[in-house]
Short mmCIF file of N, CA and C in Angstrom, two decimals:
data_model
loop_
_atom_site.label_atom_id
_atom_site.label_comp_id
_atom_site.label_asym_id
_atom_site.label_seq_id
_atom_site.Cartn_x
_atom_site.Cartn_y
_atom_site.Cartn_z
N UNK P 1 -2.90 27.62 9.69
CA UNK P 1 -4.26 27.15 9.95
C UNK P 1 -5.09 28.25 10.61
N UNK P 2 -6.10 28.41 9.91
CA UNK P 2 -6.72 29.50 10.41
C UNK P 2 -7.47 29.36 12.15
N UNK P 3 -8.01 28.28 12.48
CA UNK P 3 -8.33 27.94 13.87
C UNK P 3 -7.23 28.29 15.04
N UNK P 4 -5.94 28.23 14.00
CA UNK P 4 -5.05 28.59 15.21
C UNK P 4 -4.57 29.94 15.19
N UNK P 5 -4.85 30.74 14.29
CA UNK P 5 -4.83 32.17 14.31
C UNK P 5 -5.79 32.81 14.96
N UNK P 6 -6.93 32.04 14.55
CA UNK P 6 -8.22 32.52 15.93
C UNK P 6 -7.64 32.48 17.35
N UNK P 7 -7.21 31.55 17.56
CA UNK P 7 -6.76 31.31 18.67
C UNK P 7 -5.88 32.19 19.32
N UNK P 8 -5.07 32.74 18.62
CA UNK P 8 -3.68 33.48 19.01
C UNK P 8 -4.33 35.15 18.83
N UNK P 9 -5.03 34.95 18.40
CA UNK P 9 -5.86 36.33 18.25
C UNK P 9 -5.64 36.96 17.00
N UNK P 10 -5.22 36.25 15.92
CA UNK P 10 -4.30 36.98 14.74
C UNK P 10 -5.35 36.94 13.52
N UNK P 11 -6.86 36.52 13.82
CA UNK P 11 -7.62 36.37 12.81
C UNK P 11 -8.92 36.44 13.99
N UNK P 12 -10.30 37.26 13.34
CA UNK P 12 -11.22 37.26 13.57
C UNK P 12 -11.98 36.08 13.66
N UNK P 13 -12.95 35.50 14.43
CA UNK P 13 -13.60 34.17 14.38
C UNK P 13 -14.66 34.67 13.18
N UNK P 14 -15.23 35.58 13.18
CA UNK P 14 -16.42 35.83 12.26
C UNK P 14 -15.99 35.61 10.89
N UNK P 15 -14.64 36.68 10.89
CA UNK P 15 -13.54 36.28 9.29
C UNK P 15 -13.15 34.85 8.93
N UNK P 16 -12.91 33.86 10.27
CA UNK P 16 -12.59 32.58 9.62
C UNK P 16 -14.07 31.88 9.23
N UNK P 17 -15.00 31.61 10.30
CA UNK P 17 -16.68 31.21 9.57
C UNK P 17 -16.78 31.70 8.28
N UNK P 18 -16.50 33.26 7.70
CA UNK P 18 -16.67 33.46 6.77
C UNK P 18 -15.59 32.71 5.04
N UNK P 19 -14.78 32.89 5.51
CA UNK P 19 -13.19 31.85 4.38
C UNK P 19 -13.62 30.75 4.69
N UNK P 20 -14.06 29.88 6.00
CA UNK P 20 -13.61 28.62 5.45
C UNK P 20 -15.30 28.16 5.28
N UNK P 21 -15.89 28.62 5.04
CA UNK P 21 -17.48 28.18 4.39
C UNK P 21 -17.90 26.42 5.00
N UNK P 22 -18.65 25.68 4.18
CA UNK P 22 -18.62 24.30 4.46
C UNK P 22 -16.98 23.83 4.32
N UNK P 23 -16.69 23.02 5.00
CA UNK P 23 -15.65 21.79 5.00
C UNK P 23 -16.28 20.90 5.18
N UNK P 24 -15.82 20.51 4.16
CA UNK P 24 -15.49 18.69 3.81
C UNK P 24 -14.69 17.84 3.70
N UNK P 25 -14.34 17.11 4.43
CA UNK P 25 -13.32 16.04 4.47
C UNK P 25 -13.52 15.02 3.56
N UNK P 26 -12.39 14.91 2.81
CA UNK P 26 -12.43 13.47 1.63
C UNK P 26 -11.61 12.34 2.41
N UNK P 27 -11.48 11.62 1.90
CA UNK P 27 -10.82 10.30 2.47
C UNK P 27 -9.82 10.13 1.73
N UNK P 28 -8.65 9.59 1.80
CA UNK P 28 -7.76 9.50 0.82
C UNK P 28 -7.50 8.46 -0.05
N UNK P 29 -6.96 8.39 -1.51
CA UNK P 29 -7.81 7.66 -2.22
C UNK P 29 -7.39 5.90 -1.69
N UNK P 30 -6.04 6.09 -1.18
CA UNK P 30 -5.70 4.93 -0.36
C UNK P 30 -6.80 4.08 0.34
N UNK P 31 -7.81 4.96 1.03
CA UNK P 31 -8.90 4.38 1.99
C UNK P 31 -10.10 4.35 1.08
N UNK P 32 -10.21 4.07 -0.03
CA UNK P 32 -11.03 3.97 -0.82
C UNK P 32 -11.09 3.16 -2.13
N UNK P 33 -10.43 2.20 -2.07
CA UNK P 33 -9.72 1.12 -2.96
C UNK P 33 -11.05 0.46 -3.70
N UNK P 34 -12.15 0.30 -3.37
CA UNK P 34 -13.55 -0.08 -4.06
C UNK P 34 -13.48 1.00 -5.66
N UNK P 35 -13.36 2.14 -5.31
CA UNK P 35 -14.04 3.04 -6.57
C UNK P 35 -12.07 3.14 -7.41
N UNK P 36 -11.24 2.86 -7.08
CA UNK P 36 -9.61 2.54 -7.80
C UNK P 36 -10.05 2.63 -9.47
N UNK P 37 -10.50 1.48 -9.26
CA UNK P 37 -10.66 0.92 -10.79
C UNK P 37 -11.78 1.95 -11.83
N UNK P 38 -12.82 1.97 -11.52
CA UNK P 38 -13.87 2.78 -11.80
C UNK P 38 -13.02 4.13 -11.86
N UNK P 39 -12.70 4.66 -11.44
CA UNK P 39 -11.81 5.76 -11.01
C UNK P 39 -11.17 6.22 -12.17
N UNK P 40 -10.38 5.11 -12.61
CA UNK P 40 -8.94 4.79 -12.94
C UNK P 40 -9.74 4.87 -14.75
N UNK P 41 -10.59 4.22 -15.18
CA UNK P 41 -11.18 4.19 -15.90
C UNK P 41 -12.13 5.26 -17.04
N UNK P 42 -12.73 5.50 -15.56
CA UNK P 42 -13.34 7.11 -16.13
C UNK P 42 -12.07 7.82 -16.79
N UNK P 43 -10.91 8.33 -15.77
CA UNK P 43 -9.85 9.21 -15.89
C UNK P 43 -9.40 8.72 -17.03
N UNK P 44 -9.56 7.63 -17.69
CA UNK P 44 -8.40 6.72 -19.05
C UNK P 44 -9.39 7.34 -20.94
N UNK P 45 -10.55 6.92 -19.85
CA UNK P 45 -11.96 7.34 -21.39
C UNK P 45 -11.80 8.79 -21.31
N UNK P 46 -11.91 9.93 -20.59
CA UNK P 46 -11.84 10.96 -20.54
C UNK P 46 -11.01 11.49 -21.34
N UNK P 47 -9.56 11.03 -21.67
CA UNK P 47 -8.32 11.40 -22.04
C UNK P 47 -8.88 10.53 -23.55
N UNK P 48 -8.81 9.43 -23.65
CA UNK P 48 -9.03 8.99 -25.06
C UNK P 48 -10.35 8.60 -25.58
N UNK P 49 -11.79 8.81 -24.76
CA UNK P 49 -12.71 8.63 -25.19
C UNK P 49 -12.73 7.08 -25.49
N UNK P 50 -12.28 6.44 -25.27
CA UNK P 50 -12.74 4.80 -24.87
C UNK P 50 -12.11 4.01 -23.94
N UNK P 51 -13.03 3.54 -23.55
CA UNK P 51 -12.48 2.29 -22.22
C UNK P 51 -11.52 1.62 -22.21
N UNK P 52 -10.62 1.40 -21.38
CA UNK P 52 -9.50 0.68 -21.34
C UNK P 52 -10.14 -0.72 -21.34
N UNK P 53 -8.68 -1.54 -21.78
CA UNK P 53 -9.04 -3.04 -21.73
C UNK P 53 -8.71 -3.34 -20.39
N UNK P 54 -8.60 -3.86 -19.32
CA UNK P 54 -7.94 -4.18 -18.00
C UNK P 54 -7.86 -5.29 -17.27
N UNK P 55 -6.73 -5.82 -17.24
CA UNK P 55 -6.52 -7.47 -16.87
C UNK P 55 -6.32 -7.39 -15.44
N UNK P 56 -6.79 -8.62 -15.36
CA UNK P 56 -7.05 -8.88 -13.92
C UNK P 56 -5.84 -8.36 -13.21
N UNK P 57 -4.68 -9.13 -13.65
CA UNK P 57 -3.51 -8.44 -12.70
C UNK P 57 -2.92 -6.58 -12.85
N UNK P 58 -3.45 -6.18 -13.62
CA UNK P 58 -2.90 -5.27 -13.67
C UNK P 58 -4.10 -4.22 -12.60
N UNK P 59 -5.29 -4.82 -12.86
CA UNK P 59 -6.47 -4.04 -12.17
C UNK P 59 -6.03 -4.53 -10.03
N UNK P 60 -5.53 -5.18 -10.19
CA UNK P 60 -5.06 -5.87 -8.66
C UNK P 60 -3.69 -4.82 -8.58
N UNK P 61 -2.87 -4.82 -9.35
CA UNK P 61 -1.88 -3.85 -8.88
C UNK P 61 -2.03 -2.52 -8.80
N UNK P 62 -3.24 -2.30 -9.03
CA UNK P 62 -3.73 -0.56 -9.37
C UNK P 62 -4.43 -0.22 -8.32
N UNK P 63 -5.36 -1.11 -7.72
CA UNK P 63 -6.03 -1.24 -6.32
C UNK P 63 -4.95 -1.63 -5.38
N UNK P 64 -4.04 -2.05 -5.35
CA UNK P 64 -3.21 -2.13 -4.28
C UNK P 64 -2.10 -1.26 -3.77
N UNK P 65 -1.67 -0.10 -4.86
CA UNK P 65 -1.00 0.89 -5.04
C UNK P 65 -1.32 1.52 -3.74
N UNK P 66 -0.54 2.21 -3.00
CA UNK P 66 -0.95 3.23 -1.86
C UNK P 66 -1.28 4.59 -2.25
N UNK P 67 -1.16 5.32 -3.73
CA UNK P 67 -1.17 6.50 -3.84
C UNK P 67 -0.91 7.44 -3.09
N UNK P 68 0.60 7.49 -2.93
CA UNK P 68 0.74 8.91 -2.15
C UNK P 68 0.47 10.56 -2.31
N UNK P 69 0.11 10.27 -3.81
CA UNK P 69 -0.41 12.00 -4.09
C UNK P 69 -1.72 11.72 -4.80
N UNK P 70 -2.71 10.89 -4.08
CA UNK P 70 -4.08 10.22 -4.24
C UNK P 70 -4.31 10.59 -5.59
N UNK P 71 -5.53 11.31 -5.58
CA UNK P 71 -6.16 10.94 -7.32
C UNK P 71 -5.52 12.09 -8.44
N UNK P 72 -4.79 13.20 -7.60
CA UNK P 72 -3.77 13.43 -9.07
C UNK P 72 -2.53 12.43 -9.55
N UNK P 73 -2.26 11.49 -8.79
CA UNK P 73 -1.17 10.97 -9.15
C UNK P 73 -1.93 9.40 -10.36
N UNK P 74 -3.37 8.90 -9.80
CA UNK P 74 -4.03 8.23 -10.50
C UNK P 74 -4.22 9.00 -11.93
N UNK P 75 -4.81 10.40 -12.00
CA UNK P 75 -4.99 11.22 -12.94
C UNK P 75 -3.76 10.70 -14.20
N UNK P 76 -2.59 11.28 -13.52
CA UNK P 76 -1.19 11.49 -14.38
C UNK P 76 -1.00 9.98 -14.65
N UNK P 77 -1.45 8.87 -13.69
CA UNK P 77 -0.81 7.72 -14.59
C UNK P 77 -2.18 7.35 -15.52
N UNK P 78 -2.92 7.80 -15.48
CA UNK P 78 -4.11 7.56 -16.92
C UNK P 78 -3.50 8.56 -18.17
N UNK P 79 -3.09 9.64 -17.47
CA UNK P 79 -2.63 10.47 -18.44
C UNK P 79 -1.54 9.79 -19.49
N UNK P 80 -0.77 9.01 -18.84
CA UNK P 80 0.81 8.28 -19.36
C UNK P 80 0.10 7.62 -20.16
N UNK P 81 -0.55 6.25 -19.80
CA UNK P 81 -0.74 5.40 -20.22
C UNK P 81 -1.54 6.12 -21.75
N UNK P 82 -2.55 6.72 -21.36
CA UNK P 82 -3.27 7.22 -22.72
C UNK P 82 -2.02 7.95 -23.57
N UNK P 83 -1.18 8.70 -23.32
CA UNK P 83 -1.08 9.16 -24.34
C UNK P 83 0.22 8.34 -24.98
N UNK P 84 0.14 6.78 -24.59
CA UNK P 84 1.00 5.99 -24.78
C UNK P 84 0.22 4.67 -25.28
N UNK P 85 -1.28 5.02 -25.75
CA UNK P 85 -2.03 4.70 -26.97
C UNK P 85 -1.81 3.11 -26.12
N UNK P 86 -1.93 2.59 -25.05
CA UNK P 86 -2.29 1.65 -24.45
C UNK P 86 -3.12 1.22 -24.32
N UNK P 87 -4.08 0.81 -25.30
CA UNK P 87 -5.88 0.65 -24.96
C UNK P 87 -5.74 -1.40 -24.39
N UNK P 88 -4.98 -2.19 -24.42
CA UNK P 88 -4.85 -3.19 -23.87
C UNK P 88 -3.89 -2.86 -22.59
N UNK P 89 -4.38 -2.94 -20.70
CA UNK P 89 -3.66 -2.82 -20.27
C UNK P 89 -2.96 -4.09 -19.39
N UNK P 90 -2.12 -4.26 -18.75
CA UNK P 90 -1.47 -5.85 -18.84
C UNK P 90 -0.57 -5.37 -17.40
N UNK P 91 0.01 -6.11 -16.97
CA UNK P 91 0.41 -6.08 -15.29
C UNK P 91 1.82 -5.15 -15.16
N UNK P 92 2.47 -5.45 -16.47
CA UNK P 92 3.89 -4.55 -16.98
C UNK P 92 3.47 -2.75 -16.59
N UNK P 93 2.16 -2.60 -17.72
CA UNK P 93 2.10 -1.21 -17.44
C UNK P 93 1.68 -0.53 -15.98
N UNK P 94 1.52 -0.90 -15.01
CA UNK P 94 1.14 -0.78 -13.48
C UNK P 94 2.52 -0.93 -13.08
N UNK P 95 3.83 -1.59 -13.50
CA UNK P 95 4.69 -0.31 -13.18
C UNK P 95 5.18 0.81 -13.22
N UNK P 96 4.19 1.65 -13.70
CA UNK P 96 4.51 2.85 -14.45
C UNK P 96 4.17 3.97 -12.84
N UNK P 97 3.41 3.42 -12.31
CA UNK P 97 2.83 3.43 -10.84
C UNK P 97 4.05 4.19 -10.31
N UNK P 98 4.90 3.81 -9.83
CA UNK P 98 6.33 4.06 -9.47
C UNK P 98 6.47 4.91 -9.51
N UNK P 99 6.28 6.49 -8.38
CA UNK P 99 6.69 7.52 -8.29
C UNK P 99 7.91 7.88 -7.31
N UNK P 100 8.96 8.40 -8.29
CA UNK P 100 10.53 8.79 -7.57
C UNK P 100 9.94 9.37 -6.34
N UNK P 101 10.65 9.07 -4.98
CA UNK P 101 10.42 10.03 -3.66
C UNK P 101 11.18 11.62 -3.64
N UNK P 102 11.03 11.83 -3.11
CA UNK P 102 11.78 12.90 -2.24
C UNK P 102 13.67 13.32 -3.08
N UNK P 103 13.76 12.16 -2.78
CA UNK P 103 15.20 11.63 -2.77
C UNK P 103 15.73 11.66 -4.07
N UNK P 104 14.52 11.20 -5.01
CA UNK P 104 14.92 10.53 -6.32
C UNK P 104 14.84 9.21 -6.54
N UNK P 105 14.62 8.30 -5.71
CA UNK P 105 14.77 6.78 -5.65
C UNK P 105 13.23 6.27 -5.48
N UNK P 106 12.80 5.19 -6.20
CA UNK P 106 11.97 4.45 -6.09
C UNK P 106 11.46 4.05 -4.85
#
C-alpha cells in the first residue's frame, strides 16, 4: 500500500498523489442487490444480443447470491449460461452460481 510506504519513508508523498490520481471506492456487488438483475441482464444481451427470459425464482436466487468475486464472477455466470444457448432462464440454472472455494468444495 502505497500510504504506508509514505509512511515508512520508502515512497515520496508527491510520487504517491501522483500514481494514485482520483480514488474511487465501489461498493461491492453484494451491497448493491437493486441493480443484480439489470446487471445480470445487460452482461447476458451483451454476450448473445438478446434479453434473457427470467423467472421469478431464478431472478430471487441471483439477487440473493453473495458474490464473492462481485461482478466478474456475475460476468462468467452470464458468460455460462449464454454460451449454453439458455435464453429461458428457470431456478435450476442459478445453480450454476456455485463457485468451488479455496479448498475445492462448494
Amino acid at each position: 500500500p502505497l500510504a504506508a510506504a509514505v509512511e515508512n519513508g520508502q515512497v515520496r508523498a508527491d510520487l504517491r498523489a501522483r500514481l494514485e490520481g482520483e480514488v474511487i471506492v465501489l461498493p461491492a456487488l453484494k451491497d448493491c442487490k437493486e441493480i443484480i438483475l439489470e446487471l445480470f441482464c445487460a452482461l447476458y444481451a451483451k454476450k448473445t444480443g438478446k434479453s434473457p427470459n427470467v423467472s421469478a425464482s431464478f431472478a430471487e436466487k441471483l439477487c440473493l447470491h453473495g458474490f464473492p468475486l462481485n461482478v466478474r464472477e456475475l460476468d462468467t455466470f452470464a458468460q455460462r449460461l449464454a454460451q449454453a444457448a439458455h435464453s429461458s432462464l428457470q431456478i435450476g440454472h442459478a445453480e450454476l452460481l456455485a463457485v468451488p472455494s479455496a479448498n475445492g468444495k462448494r
